[in-house]
Each structure stands twice: as structure tokens, then as C-alpha cells.
Coordinates of C-alpha atoms and ligand atoms in Angstrom, one line a residue:
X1 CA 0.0 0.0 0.0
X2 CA 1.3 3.7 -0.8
X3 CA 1.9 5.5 2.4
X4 CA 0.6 9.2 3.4
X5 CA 2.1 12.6 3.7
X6 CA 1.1 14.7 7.1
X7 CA 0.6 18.0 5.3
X8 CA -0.7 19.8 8.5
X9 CA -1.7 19.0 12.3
X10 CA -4.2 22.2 14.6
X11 CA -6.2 21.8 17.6
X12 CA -8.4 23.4 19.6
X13 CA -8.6 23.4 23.3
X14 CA -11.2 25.0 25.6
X15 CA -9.9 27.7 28.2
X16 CA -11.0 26.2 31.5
X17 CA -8.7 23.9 32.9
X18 CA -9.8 21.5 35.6
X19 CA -7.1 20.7 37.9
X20 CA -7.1 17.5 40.0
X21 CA -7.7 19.9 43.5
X22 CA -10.6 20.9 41.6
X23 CA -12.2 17.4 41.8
X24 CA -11.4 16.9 45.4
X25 CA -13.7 19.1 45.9
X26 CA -17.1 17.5 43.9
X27 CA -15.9 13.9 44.4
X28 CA -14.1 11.5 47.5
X29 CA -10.7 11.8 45.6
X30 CA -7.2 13.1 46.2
X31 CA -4.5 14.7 43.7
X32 CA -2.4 11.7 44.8
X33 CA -4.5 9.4 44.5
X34 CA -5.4 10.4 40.4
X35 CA -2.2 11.3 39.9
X36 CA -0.5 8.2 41.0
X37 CA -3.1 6.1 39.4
X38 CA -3.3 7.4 35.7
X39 CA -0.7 10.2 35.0
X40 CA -3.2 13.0 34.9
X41 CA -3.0 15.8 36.5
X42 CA -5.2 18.5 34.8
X43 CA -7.7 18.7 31.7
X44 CA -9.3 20.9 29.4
X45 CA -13.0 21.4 30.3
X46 CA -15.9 23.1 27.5
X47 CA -18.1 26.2 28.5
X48 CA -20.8 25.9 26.6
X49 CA -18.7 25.1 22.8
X50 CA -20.2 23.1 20.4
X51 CA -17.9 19.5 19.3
X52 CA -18.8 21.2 16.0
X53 CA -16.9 24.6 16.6
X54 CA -14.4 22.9 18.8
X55 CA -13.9 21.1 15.5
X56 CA -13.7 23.8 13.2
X57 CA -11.5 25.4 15.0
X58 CA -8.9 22.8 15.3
X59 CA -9.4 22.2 11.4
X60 CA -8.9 25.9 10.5
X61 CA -5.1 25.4 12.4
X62 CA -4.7 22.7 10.8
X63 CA -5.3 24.5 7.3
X64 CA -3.3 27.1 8.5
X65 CA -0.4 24.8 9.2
X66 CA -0.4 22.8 5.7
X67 CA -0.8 26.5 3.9
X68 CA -4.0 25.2 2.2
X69 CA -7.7 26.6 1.1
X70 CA -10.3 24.8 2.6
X71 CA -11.5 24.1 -0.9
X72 CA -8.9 22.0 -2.1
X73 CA -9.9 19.5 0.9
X74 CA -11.7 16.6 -1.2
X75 CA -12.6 14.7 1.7
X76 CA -13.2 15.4 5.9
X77 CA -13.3 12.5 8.2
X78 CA -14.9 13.4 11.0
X79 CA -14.4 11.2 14.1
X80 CA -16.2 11.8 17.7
X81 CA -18.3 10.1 20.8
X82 CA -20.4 13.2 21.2
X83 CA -21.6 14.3 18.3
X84 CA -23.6 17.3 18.9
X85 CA -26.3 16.4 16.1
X86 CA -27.9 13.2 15.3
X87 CA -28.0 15.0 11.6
X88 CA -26.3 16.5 10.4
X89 CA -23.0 15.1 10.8
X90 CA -20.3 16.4 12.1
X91 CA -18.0 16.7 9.2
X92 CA -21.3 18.5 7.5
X93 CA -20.9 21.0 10.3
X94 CA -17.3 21.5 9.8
X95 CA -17.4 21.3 5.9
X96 CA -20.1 24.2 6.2
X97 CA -18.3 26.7 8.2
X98 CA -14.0 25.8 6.7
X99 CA -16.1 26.5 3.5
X100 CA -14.4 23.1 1.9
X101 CA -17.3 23.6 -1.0
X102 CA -15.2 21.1 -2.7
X103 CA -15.4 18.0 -0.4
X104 CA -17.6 15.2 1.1
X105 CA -17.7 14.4 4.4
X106 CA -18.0 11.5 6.5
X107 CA -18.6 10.6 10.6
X108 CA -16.5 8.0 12.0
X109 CA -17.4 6.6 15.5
X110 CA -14.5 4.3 16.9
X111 CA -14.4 5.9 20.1
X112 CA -11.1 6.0 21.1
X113 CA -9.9 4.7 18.1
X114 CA -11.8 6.8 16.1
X115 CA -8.5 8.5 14.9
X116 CA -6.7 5.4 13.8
X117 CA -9.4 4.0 12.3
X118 CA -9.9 7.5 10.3
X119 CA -6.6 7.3 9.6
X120 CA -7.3 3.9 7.8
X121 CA -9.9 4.7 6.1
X122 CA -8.1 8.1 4.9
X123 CA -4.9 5.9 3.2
X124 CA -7.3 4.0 1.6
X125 CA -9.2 6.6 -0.3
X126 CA -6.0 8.3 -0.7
X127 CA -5.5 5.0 -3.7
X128 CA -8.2 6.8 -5.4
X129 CA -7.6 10.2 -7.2
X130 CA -10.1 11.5 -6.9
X131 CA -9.2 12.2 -3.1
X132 CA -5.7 14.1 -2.5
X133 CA -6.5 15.8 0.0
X134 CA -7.9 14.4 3.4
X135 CA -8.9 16.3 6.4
X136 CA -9.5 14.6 10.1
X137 CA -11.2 16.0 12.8
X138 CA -11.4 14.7 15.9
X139 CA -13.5 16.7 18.3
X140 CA -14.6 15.3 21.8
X141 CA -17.0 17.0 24.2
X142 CA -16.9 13.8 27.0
X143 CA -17.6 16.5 29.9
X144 CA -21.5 16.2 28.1
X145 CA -21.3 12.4 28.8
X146 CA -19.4 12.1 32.2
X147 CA -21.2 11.5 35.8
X148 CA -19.5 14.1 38.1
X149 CA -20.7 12.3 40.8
X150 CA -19.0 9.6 39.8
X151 CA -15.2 9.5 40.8
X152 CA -14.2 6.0 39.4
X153 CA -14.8 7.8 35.6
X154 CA -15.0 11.5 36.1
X155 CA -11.3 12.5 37.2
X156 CA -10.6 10.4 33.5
X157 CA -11.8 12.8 30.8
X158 CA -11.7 16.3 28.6
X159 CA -12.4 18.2 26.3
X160 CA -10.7 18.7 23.2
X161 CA -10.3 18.2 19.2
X162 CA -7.8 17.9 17.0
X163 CA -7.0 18.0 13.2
X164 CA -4.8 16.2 10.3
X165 CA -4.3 16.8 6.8
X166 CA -2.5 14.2 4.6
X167 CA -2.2 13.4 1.2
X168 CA -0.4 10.6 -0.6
X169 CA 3.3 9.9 0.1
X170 CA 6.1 7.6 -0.8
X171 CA 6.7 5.8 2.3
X172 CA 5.0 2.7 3.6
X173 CA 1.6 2.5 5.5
X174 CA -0.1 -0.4 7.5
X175 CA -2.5 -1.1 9.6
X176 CA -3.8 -3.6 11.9
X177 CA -7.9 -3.2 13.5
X178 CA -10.1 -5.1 15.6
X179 CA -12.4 -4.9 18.0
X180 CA -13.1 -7.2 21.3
X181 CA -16.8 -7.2 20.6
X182 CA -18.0 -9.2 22.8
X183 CA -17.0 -7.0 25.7
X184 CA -19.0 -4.2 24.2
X185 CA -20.8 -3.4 27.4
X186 CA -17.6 -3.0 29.5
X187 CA -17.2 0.8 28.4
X188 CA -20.2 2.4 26.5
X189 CA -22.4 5.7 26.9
X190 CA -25.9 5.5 25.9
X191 CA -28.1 7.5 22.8
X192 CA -31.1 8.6 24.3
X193 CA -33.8 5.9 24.9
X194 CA -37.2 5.7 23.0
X195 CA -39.1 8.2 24.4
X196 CA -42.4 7.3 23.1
X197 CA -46.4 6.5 24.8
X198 CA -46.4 3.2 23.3
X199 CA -42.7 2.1 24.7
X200 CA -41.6 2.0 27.9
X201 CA -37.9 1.6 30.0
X202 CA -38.9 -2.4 30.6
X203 CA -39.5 -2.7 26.6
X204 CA -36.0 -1.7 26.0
X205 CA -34.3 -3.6 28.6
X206 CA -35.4 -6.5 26.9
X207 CA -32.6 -6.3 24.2
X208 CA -29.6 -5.9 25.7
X209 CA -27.0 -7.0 28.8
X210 CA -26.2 -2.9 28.7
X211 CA -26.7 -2.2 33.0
X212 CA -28.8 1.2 33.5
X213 CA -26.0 3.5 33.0
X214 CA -27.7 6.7 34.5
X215 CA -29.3 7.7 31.1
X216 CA -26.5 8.8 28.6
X217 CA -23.4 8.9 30.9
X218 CA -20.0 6.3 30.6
X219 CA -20.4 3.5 32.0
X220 CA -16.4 1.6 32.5
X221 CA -15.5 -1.3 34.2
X222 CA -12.2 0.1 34.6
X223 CA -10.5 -2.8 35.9
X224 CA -11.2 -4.6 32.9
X225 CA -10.9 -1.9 30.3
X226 CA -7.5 -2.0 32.0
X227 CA -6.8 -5.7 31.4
X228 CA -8.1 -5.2 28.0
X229 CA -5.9 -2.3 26.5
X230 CA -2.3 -3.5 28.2
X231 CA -3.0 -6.6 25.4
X232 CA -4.8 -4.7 23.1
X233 CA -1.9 -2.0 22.3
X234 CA 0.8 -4.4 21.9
X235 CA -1.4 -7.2 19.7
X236 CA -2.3 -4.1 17.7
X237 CA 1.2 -2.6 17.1
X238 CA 2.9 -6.4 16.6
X239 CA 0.5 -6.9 13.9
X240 CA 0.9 -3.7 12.0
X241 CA 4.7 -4.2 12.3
X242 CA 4.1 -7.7 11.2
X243 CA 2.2 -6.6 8.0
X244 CA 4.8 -4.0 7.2
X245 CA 7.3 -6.8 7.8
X246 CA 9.2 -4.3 10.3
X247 CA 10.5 -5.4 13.5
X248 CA 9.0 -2.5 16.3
X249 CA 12.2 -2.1 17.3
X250 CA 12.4 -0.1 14.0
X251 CA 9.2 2.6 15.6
X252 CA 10.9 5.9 16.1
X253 CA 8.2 7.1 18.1
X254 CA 5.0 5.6 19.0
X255 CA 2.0 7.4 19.4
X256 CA -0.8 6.4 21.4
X257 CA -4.1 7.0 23.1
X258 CA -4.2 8.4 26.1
X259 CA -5.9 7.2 28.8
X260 CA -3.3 6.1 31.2
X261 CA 0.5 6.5 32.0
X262 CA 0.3 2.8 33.5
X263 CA -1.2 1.1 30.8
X264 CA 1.4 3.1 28.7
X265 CA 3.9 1.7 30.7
X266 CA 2.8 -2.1 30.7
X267 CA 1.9 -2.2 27.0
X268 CA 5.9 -1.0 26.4
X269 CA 7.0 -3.4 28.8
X270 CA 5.2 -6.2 27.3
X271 CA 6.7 -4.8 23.9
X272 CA 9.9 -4.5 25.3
X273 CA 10.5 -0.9 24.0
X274 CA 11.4 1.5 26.6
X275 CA 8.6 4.2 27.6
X276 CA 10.6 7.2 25.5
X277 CA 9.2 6.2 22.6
X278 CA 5.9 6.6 23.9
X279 CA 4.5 10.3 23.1
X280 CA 2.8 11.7 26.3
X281 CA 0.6 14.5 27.1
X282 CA -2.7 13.0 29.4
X283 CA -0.8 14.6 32.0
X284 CA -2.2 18.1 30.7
X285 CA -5.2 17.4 29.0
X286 CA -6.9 13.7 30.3
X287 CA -8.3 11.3 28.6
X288 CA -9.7 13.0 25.1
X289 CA -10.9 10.1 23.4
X290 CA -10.5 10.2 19.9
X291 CA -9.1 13.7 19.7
X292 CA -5.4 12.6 22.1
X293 CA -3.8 11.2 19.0
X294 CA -4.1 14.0 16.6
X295 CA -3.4 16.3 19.5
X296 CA -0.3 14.5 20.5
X297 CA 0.7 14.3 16.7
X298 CA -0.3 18.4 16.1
X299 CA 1.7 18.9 19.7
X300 CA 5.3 16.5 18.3
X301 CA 5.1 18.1 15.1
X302 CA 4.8 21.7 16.4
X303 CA 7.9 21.3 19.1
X304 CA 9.6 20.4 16.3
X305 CA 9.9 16.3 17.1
X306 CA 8.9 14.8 13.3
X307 CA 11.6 14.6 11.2
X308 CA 11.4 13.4 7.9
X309 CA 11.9 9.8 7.3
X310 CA 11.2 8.5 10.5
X311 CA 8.7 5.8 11.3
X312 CA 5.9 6.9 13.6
X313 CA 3.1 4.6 15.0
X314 CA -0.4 5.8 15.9
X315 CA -2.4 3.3 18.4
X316 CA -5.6 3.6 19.8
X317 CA -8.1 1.5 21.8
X318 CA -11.7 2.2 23.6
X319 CA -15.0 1.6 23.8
X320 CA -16.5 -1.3 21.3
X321 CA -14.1 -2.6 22.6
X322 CA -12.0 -1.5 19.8
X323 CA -8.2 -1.6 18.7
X324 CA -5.9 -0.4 16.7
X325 CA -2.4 0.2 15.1
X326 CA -1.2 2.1 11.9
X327 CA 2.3 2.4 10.8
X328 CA 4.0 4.3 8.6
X329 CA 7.2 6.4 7.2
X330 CA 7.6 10.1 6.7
Ligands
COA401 N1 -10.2 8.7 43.8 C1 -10.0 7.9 44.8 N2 -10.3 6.6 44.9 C2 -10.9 6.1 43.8 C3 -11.1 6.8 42.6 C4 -10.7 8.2 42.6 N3 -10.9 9.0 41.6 N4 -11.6 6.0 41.6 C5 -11.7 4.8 42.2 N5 -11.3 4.8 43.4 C6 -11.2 3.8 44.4 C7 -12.2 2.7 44.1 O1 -13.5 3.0 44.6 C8 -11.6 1.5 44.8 O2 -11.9 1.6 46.2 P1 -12.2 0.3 47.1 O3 -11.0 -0.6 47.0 O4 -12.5 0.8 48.4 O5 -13.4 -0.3 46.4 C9 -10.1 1.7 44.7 O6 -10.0 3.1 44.3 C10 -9.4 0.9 43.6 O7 -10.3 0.9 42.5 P2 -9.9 0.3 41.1 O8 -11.0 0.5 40.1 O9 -9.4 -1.1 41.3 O10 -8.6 1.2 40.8 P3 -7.6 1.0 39.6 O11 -6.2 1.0 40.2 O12 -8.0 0.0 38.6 O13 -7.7 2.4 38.9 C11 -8.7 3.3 36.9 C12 -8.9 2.8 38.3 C13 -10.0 3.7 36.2 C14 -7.7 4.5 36.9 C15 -8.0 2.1 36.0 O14 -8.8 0.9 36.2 C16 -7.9 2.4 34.6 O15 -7.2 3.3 34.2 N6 -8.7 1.6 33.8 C17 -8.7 1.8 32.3 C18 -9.5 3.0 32.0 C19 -9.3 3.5 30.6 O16 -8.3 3.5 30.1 N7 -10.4 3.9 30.1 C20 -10.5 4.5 28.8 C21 -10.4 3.5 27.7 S1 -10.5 4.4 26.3

């Protein structure tokens, strides 16, 4: 497969910062205790911002950044938890206000691997020219879908979104997806249920294992989302290695979801690759879902870290429960 150019990286990140004090004070938890236990230690938290503007936003940087119009984008890929519309998507939203009167536009919901799998999908219409240039958006809003009463999940999350746009390049790409499926109901936030006069709650409950997550908020069994990535990130990053015919020893920098420093530390144990070529920024900004990859991407490429030629692997994993790896040269 023909690999993919990284033409420009933007974000956008709400104002308000929520520091880990801050939750001491609405839940039973301690800045030691969160700290200690994931890496985080503040995060970015929406007043009142649509995922849609959040998007734009981080889509005009990354426009900015690649010194392109918005109307020679031919495709956006838009990838999100929260969508803020049920239609009209989310890359509808953003097409509309980047003026990209030139492209289609697509949502993607991965969760956590929205971004990878985006990615994916991006180097494959890339084959077709038609498509040259490809913008991602990530945008995540989880404050609309976290229980603050709830300090198990809530200390986890923020706000953020992100952007890519690539075109086609000479290097190699590769990917390797999945999804543990059957553990679907270990992380998940609910749509809305029917809210109709001939339906009721007990009607719905009929159909799936999903416990009464108090309405639309996350639900995690964190101990076994846990369990689940530390395999998931190494299977995922072997097999895209494996593909390419690489060895990972070959990664110059890995970059991955972030959720938690520990699981970042097991999976590179269980690689053995040390934890410097894991990129890291959860400490500021938290768990952002789909949105951590492109920011840590737009953050590496903006200090100045990518260097051409180097081989850089993007890994994410979340709620479905999905996986994945891509890999590929610059
Ligand atoms: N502050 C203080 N104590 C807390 C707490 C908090 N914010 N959250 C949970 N605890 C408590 C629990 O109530 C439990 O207390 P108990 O022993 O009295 O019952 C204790 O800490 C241990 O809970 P446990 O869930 O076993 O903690 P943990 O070490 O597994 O850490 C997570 C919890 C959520 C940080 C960890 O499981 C994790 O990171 N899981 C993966 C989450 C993830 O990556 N999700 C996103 C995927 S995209």
C-alpha cells in the first residue's frame, strides 16, 4: 500500500482547565490518588462550545499549518463520541463553516480509536484520485457524557479536538484493526432511549446486557478496560509491524491513546521498548478520546519532534471494545 504525507496538524482546546484539587472538591478523591493512578493531573474542560466549533477550530489550524484553502480539501473525516447532532453530521458541520465547498464528508465513531481507524480509512481513499487531499477532525465533548458524581470515571476525561491533513506519500503504511466485541458493554455511553407513549424503559431492557448507566453517561469497568488495553496495544502494534514486515524495534516514536500512564507503561513493557518512545501529554489534557492522537501528533510536530523519514506509530483502543495500530514512514 502507498503511504501518506502529514501536510498539517491544529487543535483546539477549551480555556478552563480543571485541575485534579478541583475534583477533590465535587468527588471523594485526592490529587495523589489520580495522579498516582493514571498520570493525569489537569484537563481541558468546555463552556458551553459546540464539538462542531471545537472542531472547526482545530481544522482551521490545521489548514493554516499545511498552507491550504479549505477548498482543495476533497474529503473530511470526521471522528467523535459526542456528536452534537444526530444529523447533520459532524463533518457536514465543519465542511459548512471551513467553507471546503469542494469536499464530502463522512462521521466515524471508533471511540477512542476513532483516529486510527480514520486514519485507515483516509490511506485508503487516498488510492483513489479523486481524493488528495484528506482532512481529520477529531472533536470530543466527553464532559456532556461524564457522571461528576461519579469518581471512578469523572477525574478520567476532557475536552478537546484535534486535526490532520494528509495526502499521498512515498513511504509505507499499515494497519492492523479489531475490536473485542464481545465486551461491548464493559465501556459504553448510551443514545437517548425511546421516548415514546407506546414504549416503555422495561420494553428496551429486553434487548440488551447494557446495565442502566444513569441515562446517557459512561459507563467503565475500569478494571477490565485495564486488562483489556495493556493486550490490546501491543497485539495491535505487533500486527501492524508484522504486516509491514518491520520489527518495532524499527518505531521511532509511538503514538498512542491516552488514557493512562500505566497502561502506557505495561503495553511498552510487554513490547519491550522503553517508555521514551511513547508520546505523552494526558498529563495536561486527560483522557480526550478520539481527539489525544491528533493532538499529541499536532503537539510532536509543532515542538519540532517529526523529522522526515522517520517511522511513527499511531495506536488507539476504547470503547466497542476497539483496537488499533497504523504504521507508517515520513
Ligand atoms: N479517587 C479515589 N479513589 C478512587 C477513585 C478516585 N478518583 N476512583 C476509584 N477509586 C477507588 C475505588 O473506589 C476502589 O476503592 P475500594 O478498594 O474501596 O473499592 C479503589 O480506588 C481501587 O479501584 P480500582 O478501580 O481497582 O482502581 P484502579 O487501580 O484499577 O484504577 C482506573 C482505576 C480507572 C484508573 C483504572 O482501572 C484504569 O485506568 N482503567 C482503564 C481506564 C481506561 O483506560 N479507560 C478508557 C479507555 S479508552
Amino acid at each position: 500500500m502507498k503511504g501518506i504525507k502529514i501536510l498539517g496538524t491544529g487543535h483546539y482546546l477549551p480555556e478552563r482547565i480543571a485541575t485534579n484539587d478541583d475534583f477533590s472538591k465535587i468527588v471523594d478523591t485526592s490529587d495523589e490518588w489520580i495522579t498516582s493512578r493514571t498520570g493525569i493531573k489537569e484537563r481541558r474542560i468546555a463552556s458551553g462550545e459546540p464539538v462542531w466549533y471545537m472542531g472547526v477550530n482545530a481544522a482551521r489550524d490545521a489548514l493554516l499549518d499545511a498552507q491550504l484553502d479549505a477548498s482543495e480539501i476533497d474529503l473530511i473525516l470526521h471522528t467523535s463520541v459526542t456528536p452534537d447532532f444526530y444529523t447533520p453530521s459532524m463533518a457536514c458541520m465543519v465542511q459548512r463553516d471551513i467553507g471546503a465547498k469542494n469536499a464530502i464528508g463522512i462521521d466515524v465513531n471508533c471511540a477512542c480509536s476513532g483516529f486510527v481507524y480514520a486514519l485507515d480509512i483516509a490511506a485508503k481513499y487516498l488510492q483513489d484520485d479523486q481524493y488528495k487531499n484528506i482532512l481529520i477532525v477529531s472533536s470530543e465533548k466527553l464532559s456532556k457524557i461524564t457522571d461528576y458524581s461519579d469518581r471512578g470515571t469523572c477525574v478520567l476525561f476532557g475536552d478537546a479536538a484535534a486535526a490532520c491533513i494528509i495526502t499521498k506519500g512515498d513511504g509505507m503504511f499499515f494497519s492492523y484493526l479489531g475490536a473485542q466485541v464481545e465486551d461491548a458493554d464493559k465501556l459504553f455511553a448510551r443514545t437517548i432511549t425511546d421516548d415514546n407513549p407506546f414504549c416503555d424503559d422495561n420494553d428496551q431492557q429486553k434487548y440488551d446486557k447494557f446495565s442502566d448507566s444513569n441515562g446517557q453517561y459512561i459507563y467503565m469497568d475500569g478494571r477490565e478496560v485495564y486488562k483489556f488495553a495493556i493486550k490490546a496495544i501491543p497485539k495491535a502494534i505487533k500486527g501492524a509491524c508484522d504486516k509491514a514486515g518491520v520489527d518495532v524495534n524499527s518505531i521511532d516514536m509511538i503514538v498512542p491513546h491516552q488514557a493512562n500512564v500505566r497502561i502506557m507503561e505495561t503495553a511498552a513493557a510487554n513490547l519491550g521498548l522503553s517508555i521514551d518512545k511513547f508520546y505523552m501529554n494526558l498529563e495536561l489534557y486527560g483522557n480526550t478520546s478520539s481527539a489525544s492522537v491528533p493532538l499529541c501528533l499536532d503537539e510532536f510536530i509543532k515542538e519540532g519532534g517529526l523529522k522526515e523519514g522517520m517511522r511513527i506509530c499511531v495506536v488507539g483502543f476504547g470503547g466497542g471494545l476497539t483496537y488499533g495500530a497504523a504504521i507508517f514512514d515520513l
